[in-house]
mmCIF file with all atom_site columns, C-alpha atoms in Angstrom:
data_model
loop_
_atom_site.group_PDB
_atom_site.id
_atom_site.type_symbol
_atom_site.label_atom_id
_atom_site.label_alt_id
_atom_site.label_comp_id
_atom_site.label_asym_id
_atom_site.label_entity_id
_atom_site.label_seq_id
_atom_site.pdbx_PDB_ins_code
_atom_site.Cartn_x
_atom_site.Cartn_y
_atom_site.Cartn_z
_atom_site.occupancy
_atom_site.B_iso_or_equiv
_atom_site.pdbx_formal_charge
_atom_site.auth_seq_id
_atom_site.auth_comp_id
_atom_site.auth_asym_id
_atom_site.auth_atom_id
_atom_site.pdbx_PDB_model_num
ATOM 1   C CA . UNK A 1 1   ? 138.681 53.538  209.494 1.00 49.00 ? 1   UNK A CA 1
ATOM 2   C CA . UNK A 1 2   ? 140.191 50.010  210.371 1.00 53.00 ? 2   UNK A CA 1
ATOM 3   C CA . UNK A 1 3   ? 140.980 50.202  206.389 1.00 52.00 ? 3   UNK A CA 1
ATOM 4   C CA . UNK A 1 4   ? 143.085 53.033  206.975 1.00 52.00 ? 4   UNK A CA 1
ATOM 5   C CA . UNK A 1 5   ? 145.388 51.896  210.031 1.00 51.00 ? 5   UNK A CA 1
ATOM 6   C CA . UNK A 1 6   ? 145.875 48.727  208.024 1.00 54.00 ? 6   UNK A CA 1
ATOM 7   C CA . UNK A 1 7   ? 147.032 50.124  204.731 1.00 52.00 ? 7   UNK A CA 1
ATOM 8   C CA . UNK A 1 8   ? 149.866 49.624  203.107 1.00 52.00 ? 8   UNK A CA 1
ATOM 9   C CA . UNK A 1 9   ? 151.710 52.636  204.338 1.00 52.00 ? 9   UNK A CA 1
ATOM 10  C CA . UNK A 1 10  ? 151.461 51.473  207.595 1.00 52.00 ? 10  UNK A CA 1
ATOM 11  C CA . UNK A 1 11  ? 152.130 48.252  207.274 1.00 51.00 ? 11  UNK A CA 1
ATOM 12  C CA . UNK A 1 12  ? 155.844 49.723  205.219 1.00 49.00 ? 12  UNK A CA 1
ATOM 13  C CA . UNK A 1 13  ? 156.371 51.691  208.294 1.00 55.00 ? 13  UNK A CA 1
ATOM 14  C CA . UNK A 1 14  ? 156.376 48.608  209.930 1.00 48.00 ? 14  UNK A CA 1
ATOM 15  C CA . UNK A 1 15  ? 154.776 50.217  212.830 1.00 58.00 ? 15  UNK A CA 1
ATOM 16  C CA . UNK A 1 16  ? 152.026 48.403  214.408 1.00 73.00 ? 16  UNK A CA 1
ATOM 17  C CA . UNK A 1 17  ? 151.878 50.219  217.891 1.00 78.00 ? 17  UNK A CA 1
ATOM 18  C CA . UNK A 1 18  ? 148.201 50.113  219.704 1.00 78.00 ? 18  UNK A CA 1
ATOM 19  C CA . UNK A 1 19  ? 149.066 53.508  221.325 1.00 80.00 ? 19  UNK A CA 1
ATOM 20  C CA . UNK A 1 20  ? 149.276 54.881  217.735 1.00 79.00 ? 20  UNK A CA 1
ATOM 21  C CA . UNK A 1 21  ? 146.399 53.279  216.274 1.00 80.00 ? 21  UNK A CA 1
ATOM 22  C CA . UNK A 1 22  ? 144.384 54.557  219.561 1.00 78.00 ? 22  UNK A CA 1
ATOM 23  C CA . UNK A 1 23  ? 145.464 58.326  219.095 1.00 79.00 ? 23  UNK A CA 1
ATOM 24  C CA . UNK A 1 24  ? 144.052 57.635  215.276 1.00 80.00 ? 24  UNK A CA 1
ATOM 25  C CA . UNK A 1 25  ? 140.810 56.647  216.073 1.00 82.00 ? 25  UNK A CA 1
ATOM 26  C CA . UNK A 1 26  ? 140.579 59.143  218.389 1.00 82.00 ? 26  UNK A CA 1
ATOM 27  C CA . UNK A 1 27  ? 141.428 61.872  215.984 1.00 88.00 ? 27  UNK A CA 1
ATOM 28  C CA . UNK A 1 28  ? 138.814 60.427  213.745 1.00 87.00 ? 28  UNK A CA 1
ATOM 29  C CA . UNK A 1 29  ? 136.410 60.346  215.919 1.00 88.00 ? 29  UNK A CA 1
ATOM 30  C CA . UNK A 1 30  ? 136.913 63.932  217.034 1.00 90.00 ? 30  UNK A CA 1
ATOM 31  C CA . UNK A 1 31  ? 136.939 65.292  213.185 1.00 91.00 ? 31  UNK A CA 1
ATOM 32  C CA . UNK A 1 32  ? 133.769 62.698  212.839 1.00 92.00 ? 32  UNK A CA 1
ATOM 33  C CA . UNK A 1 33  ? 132.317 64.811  215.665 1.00 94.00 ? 33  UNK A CA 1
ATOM 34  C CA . UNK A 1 34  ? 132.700 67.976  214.589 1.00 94.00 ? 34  UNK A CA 1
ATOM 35  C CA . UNK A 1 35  ? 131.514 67.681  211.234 1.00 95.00 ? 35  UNK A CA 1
ATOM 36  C CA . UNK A 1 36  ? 128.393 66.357  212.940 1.00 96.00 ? 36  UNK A CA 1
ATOM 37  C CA . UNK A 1 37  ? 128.476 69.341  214.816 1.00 96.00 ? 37  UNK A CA 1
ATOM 38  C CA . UNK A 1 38  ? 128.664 71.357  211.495 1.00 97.00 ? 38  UNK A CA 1
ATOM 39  C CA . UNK A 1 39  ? 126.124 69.512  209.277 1.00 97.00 ? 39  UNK A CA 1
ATOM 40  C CA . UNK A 1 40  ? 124.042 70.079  212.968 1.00 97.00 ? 40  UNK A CA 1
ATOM 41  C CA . UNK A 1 41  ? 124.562 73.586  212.543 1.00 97.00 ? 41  UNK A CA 1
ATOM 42  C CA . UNK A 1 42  ? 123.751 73.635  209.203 1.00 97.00 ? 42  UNK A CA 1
ATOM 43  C CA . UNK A 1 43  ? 120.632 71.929  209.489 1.00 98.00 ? 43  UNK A CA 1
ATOM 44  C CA . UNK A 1 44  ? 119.200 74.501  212.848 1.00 97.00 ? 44  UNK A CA 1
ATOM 45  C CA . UNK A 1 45  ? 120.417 77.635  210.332 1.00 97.00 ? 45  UNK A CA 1
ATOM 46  C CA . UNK A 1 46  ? 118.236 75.969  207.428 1.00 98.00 ? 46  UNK A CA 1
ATOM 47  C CA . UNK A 1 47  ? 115.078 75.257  209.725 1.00 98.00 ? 47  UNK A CA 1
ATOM 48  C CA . UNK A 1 48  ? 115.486 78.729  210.912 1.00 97.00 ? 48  UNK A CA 1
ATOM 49  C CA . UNK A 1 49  ? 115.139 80.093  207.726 1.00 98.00 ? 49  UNK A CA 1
ATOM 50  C CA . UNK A 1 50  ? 111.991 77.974  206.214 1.00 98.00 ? 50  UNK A CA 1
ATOM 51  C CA . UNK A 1 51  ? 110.913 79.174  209.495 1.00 98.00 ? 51  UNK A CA 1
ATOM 52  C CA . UNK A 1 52  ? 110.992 82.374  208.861 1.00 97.00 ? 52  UNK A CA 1
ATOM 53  C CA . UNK A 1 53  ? 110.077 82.443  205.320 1.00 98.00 ? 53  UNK A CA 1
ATOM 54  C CA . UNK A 1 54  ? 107.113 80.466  206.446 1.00 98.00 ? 54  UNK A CA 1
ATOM 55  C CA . UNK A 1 55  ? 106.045 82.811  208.649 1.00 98.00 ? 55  UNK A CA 1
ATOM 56  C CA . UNK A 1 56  ? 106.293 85.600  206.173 1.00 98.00 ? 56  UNK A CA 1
ATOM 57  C CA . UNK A 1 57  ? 104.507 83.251  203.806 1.00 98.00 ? 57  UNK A CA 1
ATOM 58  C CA . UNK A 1 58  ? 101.676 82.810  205.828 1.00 98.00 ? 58  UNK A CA 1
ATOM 59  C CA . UNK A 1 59  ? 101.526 86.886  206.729 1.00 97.00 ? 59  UNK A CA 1
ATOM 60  C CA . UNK A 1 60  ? 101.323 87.246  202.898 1.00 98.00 ? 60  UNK A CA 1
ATOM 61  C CA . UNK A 1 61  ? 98.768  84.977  202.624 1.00 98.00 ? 61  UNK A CA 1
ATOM 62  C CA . UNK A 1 62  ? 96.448  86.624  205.543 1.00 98.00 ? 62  UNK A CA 1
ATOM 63  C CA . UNK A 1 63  ? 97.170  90.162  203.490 1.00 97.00 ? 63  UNK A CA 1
ATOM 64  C CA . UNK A 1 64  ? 96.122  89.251  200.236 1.00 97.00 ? 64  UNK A CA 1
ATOM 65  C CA . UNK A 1 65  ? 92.672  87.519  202.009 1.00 97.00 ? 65  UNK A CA 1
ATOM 66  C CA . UNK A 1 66  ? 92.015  90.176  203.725 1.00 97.00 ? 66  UNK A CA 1
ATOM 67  C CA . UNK A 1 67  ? 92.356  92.507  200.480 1.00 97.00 ? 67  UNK A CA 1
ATOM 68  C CA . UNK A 1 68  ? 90.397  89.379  198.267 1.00 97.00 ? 68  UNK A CA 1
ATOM 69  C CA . UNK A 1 69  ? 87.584  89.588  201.139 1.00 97.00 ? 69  UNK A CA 1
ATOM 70  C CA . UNK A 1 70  ? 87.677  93.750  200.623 1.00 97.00 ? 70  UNK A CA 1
ATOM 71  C CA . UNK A 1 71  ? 87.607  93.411  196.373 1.00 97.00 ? 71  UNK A CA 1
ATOM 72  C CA . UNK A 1 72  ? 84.592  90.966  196.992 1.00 97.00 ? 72  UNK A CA 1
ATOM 73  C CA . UNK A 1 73  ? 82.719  93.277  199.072 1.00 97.00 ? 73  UNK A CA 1
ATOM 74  C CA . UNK A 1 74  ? 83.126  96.177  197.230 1.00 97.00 ? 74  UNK A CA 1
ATOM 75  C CA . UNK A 1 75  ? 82.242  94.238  194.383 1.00 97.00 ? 75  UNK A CA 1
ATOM 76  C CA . UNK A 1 76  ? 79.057  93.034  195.888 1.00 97.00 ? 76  UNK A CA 1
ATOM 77  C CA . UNK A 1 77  ? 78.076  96.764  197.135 1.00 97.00 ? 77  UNK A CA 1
ATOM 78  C CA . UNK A 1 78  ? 78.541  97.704  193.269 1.00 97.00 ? 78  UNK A CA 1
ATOM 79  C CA . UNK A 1 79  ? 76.609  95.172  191.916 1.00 96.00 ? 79  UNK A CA 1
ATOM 80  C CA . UNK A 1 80  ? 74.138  95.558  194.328 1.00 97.00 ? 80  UNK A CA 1
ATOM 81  C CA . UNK A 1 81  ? 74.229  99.184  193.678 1.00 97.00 ? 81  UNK A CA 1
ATOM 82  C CA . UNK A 1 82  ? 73.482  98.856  190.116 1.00 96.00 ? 82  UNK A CA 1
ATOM 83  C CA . UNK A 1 83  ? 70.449  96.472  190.630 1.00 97.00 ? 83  UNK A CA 1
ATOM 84  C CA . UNK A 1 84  ? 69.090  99.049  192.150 1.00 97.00 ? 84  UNK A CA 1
ATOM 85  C CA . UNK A 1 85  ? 70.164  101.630 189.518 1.00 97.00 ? 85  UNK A CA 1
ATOM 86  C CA . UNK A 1 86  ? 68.595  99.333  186.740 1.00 97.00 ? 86  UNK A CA 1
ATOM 87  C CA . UNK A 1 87  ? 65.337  98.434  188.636 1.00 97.00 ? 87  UNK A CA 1
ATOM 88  C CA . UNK A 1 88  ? 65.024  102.462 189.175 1.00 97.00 ? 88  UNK A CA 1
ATOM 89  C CA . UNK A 1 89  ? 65.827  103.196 185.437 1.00 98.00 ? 89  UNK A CA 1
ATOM 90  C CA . UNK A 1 90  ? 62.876  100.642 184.562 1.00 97.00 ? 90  UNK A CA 1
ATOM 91  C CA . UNK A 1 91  ? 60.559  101.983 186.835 1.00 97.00 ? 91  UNK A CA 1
ATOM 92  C CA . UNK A 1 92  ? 61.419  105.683 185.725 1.00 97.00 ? 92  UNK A CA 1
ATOM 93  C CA . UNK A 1 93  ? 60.847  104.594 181.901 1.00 97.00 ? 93  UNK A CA 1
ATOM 94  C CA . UNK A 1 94  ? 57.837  103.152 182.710 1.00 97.00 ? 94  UNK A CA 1
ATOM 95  C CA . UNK A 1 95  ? 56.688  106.654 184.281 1.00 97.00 ? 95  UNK A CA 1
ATOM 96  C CA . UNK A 1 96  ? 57.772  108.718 181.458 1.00 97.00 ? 96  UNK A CA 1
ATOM 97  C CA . UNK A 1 97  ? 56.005  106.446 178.787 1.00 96.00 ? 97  UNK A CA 1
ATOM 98  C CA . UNK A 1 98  ? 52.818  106.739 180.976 1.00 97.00 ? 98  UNK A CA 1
ATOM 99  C CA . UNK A 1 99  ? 53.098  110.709 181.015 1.00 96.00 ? 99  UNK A CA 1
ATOM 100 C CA . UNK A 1 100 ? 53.977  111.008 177.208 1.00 95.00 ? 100 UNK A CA 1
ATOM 101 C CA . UNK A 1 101 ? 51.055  108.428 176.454 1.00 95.00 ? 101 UNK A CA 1
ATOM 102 C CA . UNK A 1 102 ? 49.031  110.947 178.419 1.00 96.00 ? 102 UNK A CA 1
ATOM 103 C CA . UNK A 1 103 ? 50.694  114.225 177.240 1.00 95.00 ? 103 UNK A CA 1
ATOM 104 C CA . UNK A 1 104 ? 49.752  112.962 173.522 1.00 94.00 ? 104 UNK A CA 1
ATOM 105 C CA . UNK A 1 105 ? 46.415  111.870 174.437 1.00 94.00 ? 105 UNK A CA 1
ATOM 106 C CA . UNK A 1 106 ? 45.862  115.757 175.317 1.00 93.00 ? 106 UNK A CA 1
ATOM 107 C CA . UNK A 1 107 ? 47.148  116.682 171.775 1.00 92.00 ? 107 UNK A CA 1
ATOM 108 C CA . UNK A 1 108 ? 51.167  117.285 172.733 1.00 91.00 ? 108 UNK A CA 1
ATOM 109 C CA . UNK A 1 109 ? 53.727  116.786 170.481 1.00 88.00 ? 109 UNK A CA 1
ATOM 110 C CA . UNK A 1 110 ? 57.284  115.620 171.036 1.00 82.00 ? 110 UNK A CA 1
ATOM 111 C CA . UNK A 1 111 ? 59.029  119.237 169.700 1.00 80.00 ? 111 UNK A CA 1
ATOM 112 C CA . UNK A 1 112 ? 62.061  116.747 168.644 1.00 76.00 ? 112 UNK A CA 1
ATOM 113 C CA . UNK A 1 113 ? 59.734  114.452 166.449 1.00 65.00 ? 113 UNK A CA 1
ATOM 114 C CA . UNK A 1 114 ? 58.288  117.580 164.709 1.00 59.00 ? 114 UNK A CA 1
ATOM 115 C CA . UNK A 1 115 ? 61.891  118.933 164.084 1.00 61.00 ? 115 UNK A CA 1
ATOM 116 C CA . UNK A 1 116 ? 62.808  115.648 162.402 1.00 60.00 ? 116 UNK A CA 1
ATOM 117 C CA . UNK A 1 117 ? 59.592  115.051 160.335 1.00 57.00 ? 117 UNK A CA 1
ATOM 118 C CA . UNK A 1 118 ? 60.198  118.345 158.589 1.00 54.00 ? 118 UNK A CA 1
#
């Protein structure tokens, strides 16, 4: 600022009043002032949105756990599901190679196997 009241078009005005010089720096200091105030401004606005989009962020976030947690049960409960299903399956094989074993013991024969031997 000091550079300013002592440049050269001052000094060619060949004005070197303190009253003037006072009124300057008090203008500057009032425009230095309100751009604070601005940049201030500014700075609340941009907090206010990360704010927000941190928020929404974090609402997101809770969502797509809560639908993760959901896929991961349901996937559990199928897999689960078709344990069972294959440990069933065994047993049931196991039961109808007993009862053919036996069936054929007793002379049966498969209708299907006879079919294709001819």
């Amino acid at each position: 600022f000091e550079l300013l009241l002592q440049s050269p078009f001052n000094r060619a005005c060949g004005t070197n009043d303190p009253e003037r010089t006072k009124e300057m720096e008090k203008q500057f200091v009032d425009l230095l002032n309100e751009e604070l105030k601005l940049q201030q401004v500014v700075a609340e606005e941009h907090i206010h949105h990360m704010n927000a989009t941190l928020v929404e962020a974090k609402r997101q976030a809770t969502l797509y756990q809560r639908e993760a947690e959901k896929c991961n049960a349901a996937t559990e409960t199928c897999e689960e599901a078709r344990e069972k299903s294959e440990g069933a399956i065994s047993k049931e094989r196991k039961l109808t190679a007993l009862w053919e074993r036996r069936a054929r013991e007793l002379g049966w024969q498969d209708s299907r196997a006879a079919t294709t031997a001819r």
